Amino acid sequence: SGKCSCCDNTQVAMMVVVDNSRSMSLQFAGMYASRLAFAKAAANRFISEVNQFKDLVGLMKFNADDDIVLSSPTSNKTFVQSFVNPIQQTQNKTTFFDGLNTAISELNSTSSNLKVIVLISDGEDTTTSYLDFPNPIALLSDFKSNGGIVICVGCRASGEGFALLSNLATGGFFINAYPGLENATLDLLSGLKGYVCAGNCTPAG
């Protein structure tokens, strides 16, 4: 269709980055027992809607001690999705730079026209890493200036965590889930893909 002609010839590589640090064990609401449970629901929804006939998606988990690539970007979304539910809660602290740097490296290993990070976190950094060097805000600023897009999905983000995710995201690409808006947040995340020529341009964004 005319409104989505870009989608037919734009290969999008997406890296879904899930925070499994200690603060993600905190209660969320309703059917989601924890912030991590909601994060996994968001990751599952996003990955399931990828258009595997033209786009690539990968998955990783991170905390201050580990950043682990579960799948490099691939067209096999069913394979990638199989790694979401087994992601386990840790009691580790949070830091963002290393995980995001790894995600960028994974995306840069592809030849895709457009590269997208989908960061799912409560934004709570238990180090001073986003104030000091190396700085994840500066890292993603460079990534965005080179044409990359950062979508941030907040899991009851508040205070400094909310501010950090706001700074990390591309303008207009930060959505924050909290009790009562869980399903609306998942729908918004789905809709955002229409703005990055991902999915099947459905919904239209």
GROMACS .gro file of C-alpha atoms in nm:
model
  205
    1SER     CA    1   0.000   0.000   0.000
    2GLY     CA    2   0.107   0.358  -0.053
    3LYS     CA    3   0.130   0.446   0.313
    4CYS     CA    4   0.365   0.159   0.387
    5SER     CA    5   0.569   0.121   0.069
    6CYS     CA    6   0.887   0.170   0.273
    7CYS     CA    7   0.825  -0.152   0.456
    8ASP     CA    8   0.858  -0.375   0.153
    9ASN     CA    9   1.222  -0.289   0.087
   10THR     CA   10   1.350  -0.202   0.434
   11GLN     CA   11   1.505  -0.485   0.632
   12VAL     CA   12   1.486  -0.406   1.003
   13ALA     CA   13   1.714  -0.575   1.258
   14MET     CA   14   1.582  -0.562   1.615
   15MET     CA   15   1.751  -0.662   1.939
   16VAL     CA   16   1.518  -0.718   2.236
   17VAL     CA   17   1.709  -0.648   2.559
   18VAL     CA   18   1.552  -0.776   2.882
   19ASP     CA   19   1.662  -0.657   3.228
   20ASN     CA   20   1.671  -0.948   3.476
   21SER     CA   21   1.838  -0.762   3.763
   22ARG     CA   22   1.724  -0.766   4.125
   23SER     CA   23   1.475  -0.477   4.102
   24MET     CA   24   1.285  -0.661   3.828
   25SER     CA   25   1.169  -0.908   4.095
   26LEU     CA   26   0.948  -0.641   4.249
   27GLN     CA   27   0.573  -0.688   4.227
   28PHE     CA   28   0.400  -0.561   3.916
   29ALA     CA   29   0.023  -0.616   3.927
   30GLY     CA   30  -0.265  -0.834   3.819
   31MET     CA   31  -0.163  -1.134   3.611
   32TYR     CA   32   0.203  -1.027   3.618
   33ALA     CA   33   0.359  -1.128   3.948
   34SER     CA   34   0.676  -0.929   3.889
   35ARG     CA   35   0.826  -0.666   3.664
   36LEU     CA   36   1.024  -0.941   3.494
   37ALA     CA   37   0.702  -1.134   3.424
   38PHE     CA   38   0.564  -0.830   3.245
   39ALA     CA   39   0.895  -0.778   3.063
   40LYS     CA   40   0.876  -1.132   2.930
   41ALA     CA   41   0.517  -1.078   2.817
   42ALA     CA   42   0.628  -0.766   2.629
   43ALA     CA   43   0.923  -0.949   2.471
   44ASN     CA   44   0.700  -1.238   2.364
   45ARG     CA   45   0.442  -1.006   2.210
   46PHE     CA   46   0.702  -0.802   2.023
   47ILE     CA   47   0.896  -1.099   1.887
   48SER     CA   48   0.579  -1.285   1.783
   49GLU     CA   49   0.478  -0.998   1.555
   50VAL     CA   50   0.808  -0.964   1.367
   51ASN     CA   51   0.777  -1.010   0.992
   52GLN     CA   52   1.025  -1.295   0.951
   53PHE     CA   53   0.996  -1.281   0.571
   54LYS     CA   54   1.207  -0.965   0.567
   55ASP     CA   55   1.318  -0.866   0.920
   56LEU     CA   56   1.555  -1.000   1.185
   57VAL     CA   57   1.512  -1.021   1.563
   58GLY     CA   58   1.747  -1.121   1.844
   59LEU     CA   59   1.724  -1.147   2.222
   60MET     CA   60   1.950  -1.088   2.518
   61LYS     CA   61   1.928  -1.055   2.896
   62PHE     CA   62   2.141  -0.833   3.116
   63ASN     CA   63   2.230  -0.718   3.464
   64ALA     CA   64   2.542  -0.570   3.624
   65ASP     CA   65   2.722  -0.906   3.625
   66ASP     CA   66   2.618  -1.053   3.290
   67ASP     CA   67   2.502  -0.953   2.945
   68ILE     CA   68   2.411  -1.271   2.762
   69VAL     CA   69   2.305  -1.298   2.399
   70LEU     CA   70   2.037  -1.567   2.384
   71SER     CA   71   1.997  -1.532   2.008
   72SER     CA   72   2.172  -1.314   1.753
   73PRO     CA   73   1.938  -1.140   1.506
   74THR     CA   74   1.771  -1.401   1.286
   75SER     CA   75   1.462  -1.440   1.070
   76ASN     CA   76   1.351  -1.739   1.281
   77LYS     CA   77   1.132  -1.562   1.535
   78THR     CA   78   0.999  -1.889   1.679
   79PHE     CA   79   1.355  -1.986   1.770
   80VAL     CA   80   1.417  -1.648   1.935
   81GLN     CA   81   1.089  -1.658   2.125
   82SER     CA   82   1.179  -1.999   2.273
   83PHE     CA   83   1.442  -1.823   2.489
   84VAL     CA   84   1.206  -1.568   2.647
   85ASN     CA   85   1.015  -1.767   2.908
   86PRO     CA   86   1.326  -1.945   3.048
   87ILE     CA   87   1.485  -1.609   3.142
   88GLN     CA   88   1.538  -1.634   3.517
   89GLN     CA   89   1.530  -1.372   3.786
   90THR     CA   90   1.867  -1.282   3.937
   91GLN     CA   91   1.967  -1.096   4.251
   92ASN     CA   92   2.233  -0.901   4.067
   93LYS     CA   93   2.250  -0.524   4.051
   94THR     CA   94   2.180  -0.325   3.735
   95THR     CA   95   2.405  -0.144   3.495
   96PHE     CA   96   2.319  -0.056   3.137
   97PHE     CA   97   2.631   0.025   2.937
   98ASP     CA   98   2.768  -0.324   2.874
   99GLY     CA   99   2.433  -0.476   2.780
  100LEU     CA  100   2.348  -0.197   2.538
  101ASN     CA  101   2.697  -0.204   2.389
  102THR     CA  102   2.658  -0.577   2.325
  103ALA     CA  103   2.317  -0.517   2.163
  104ILE     CA  104   2.469  -0.258   1.930
  105SER     CA  105   2.747  -0.500   1.833
  106GLU     CA  106   2.488  -0.767   1.752
  107LEU     CA  107   2.291  -0.525   1.534
  108ASN     CA  108   2.605  -0.399   1.361
  109SER     CA  109   2.689  -0.756   1.266
  110THR     CA  110   2.390  -0.749   1.029
  111SER     CA  111   2.358  -0.564   0.700
  112SER     CA  112   2.006  -0.444   0.776
  113ASN     CA  113   1.886  -0.104   0.656
  114LEU     CA  114   1.751  -0.010   0.999
  115LYS     CA  115   1.869  -0.115   1.344
  116VAL     CA  116   1.643  -0.106   1.651
  117ILE     CA  117   1.704  -0.173   2.021
  118VAL     CA  118   1.400  -0.268   2.229
  119LEU     CA  119   1.500  -0.215   2.593
  120ILE     CA  120   1.259  -0.360   2.853
  121SER     CA  121   1.348  -0.249   3.206
  122ASP     CA  122   1.238  -0.054   3.511
  123GLY     CA  123   1.532   0.179   3.447
  124GLU     CA  124   1.671   0.141   3.798
  125ASP     CA  125   2.050   0.157   3.778
  126THR     CA  126   2.222   0.052   4.099
  127THR     CA  127   2.558   0.192   3.988
  128THR     CA  128   2.657   0.543   3.884
  129SER     CA  129   2.727   0.421   3.532
  130TYR     CA  130   2.486   0.655   3.360
  131LEU     CA  131   2.647   0.953   3.528
  132ASP     CA  132   3.008   0.854   3.467
  133PHE     CA  133   3.215   0.709   3.186
  134PRO     CA  134   3.127   0.478   3.017
  135ASN     CA  135   2.789   0.641   2.977
  136PRO     CA  136   2.490   0.454   2.826
  137ILE     CA  137   2.311   0.779   2.738
  138ALA     CA  138   2.611   0.891   2.532
  139LEU     CA  139   2.643   0.542   2.383
  140LEU     CA  140   2.284   0.542   2.261
  141SER     CA  141   2.308   0.903   2.151
  142ASP     CA  142   2.581   0.794   1.910
  143PHE     CA  143   2.374   0.492   1.803
  144LYS     CA  144   2.073   0.716   1.732
  145SER     CA  145   2.283   0.975   1.546
  146ASN     CA  146   2.392   0.693   1.315
  147GLY     CA  147   2.030   0.613   1.231
  148GLY     CA  148   1.949   0.360   1.503
  149ILE     CA  149   1.620   0.366   1.692
  150VAL     CA  150   1.575   0.290   2.063
  151ILE     CA  151   1.236   0.177   2.195
  152CYS     CA  152   1.213   0.169   2.575
  153VAL     CA  153   0.940  -0.023   2.756
  154GLY     CA  154   0.923   0.075   3.122
  155CYS     CA  155   0.815  -0.179   3.382
  156ARG     CA  156   0.663   0.050   3.647
  157ALA     CA  157   0.952   0.291   3.591
  158SER     CA  158   0.953   0.590   3.825
  159GLY     CA  159   1.183   0.864   3.947
  160GLU     CA  160   1.538   0.829   3.820
  161GLY     CA  161   1.450   0.509   3.635
  162PHE     CA  162   1.179   0.691   3.439
  163ALA     CA  163   1.420   0.975   3.361
  164LEU     CA  164   1.693   0.737   3.246
  165LEU     CA  165   1.465   0.544   3.009
  166SER     CA  166   1.334   0.875   2.874
  167ASN     CA  167   1.690   0.978   2.792
  168LEU     CA  168   1.781   0.645   2.638
  169ALA     CA  169   1.478   0.625   2.408
  170THR     CA  170   1.438   0.785   2.070
  171GLY     CA  171   1.190   1.073   2.106
  172GLY     CA  172   0.835   0.937   2.125
  173PHE     CA  173   0.951   0.576   2.165
  174PHE     CA  174   0.925   0.540   2.545
  175ILE     CA  175   0.617   0.375   2.689
  176ASN     CA  176   0.579   0.295   3.058
  177ALA     CA  177   0.359   0.018   3.194
  178TYR     CA  178   0.195   0.035   3.534
  179PRO     CA  179  -0.105  -0.137   3.695
  180GLY     CA  180  -0.421  -0.100   3.490
  181LEU     CA  181  -0.237  -0.018   3.167
  182GLU     CA  182  -0.062  -0.348   3.107
  183ASN     CA  183  -0.257  -0.446   2.796
  184ALA     CA  184  -0.263  -0.091   2.661
  185THR     CA  185   0.116  -0.080   2.691
  186LEU     CA  186   0.154  -0.404   2.497
  187ASP     CA  187  -0.076  -0.266   2.227
  188LEU     CA  188   0.126   0.056   2.210
  189LEU     CA  189   0.448  -0.143   2.177
  190SER     CA  190   0.289  -0.335   1.892
  191GLY     CA  191   0.181  -0.011   1.727
  192LEU     CA  192   0.527   0.142   1.749
  193LYS     CA  193   0.655  -0.117   1.503
  194GLY     CA  194   0.456   0.059   1.233
  195TYR     CA  195   0.684   0.359   1.274
  196VAL     CA  196   1.001   0.161   1.212
  197CYS     CA  197   0.878  -0.034   0.908
  198ALA     CA  198   0.880  -0.354   1.112
  199GLY     CA  199   0.615  -0.620   1.145
  200ASN     CA  200   0.375  -0.622   0.854
  201CYS     CA  201   0.308  -0.249   0.891
  202THR     CA  202   0.021  -0.369   1.105
  203PRO     CA  203  -0.105  -0.195   1.303
  204ALA     CA  204  -0.041   0.118   1.103
  205GLY     CA  205   0.108   0.303   1.400
   0.00000   0.00000   0.00000
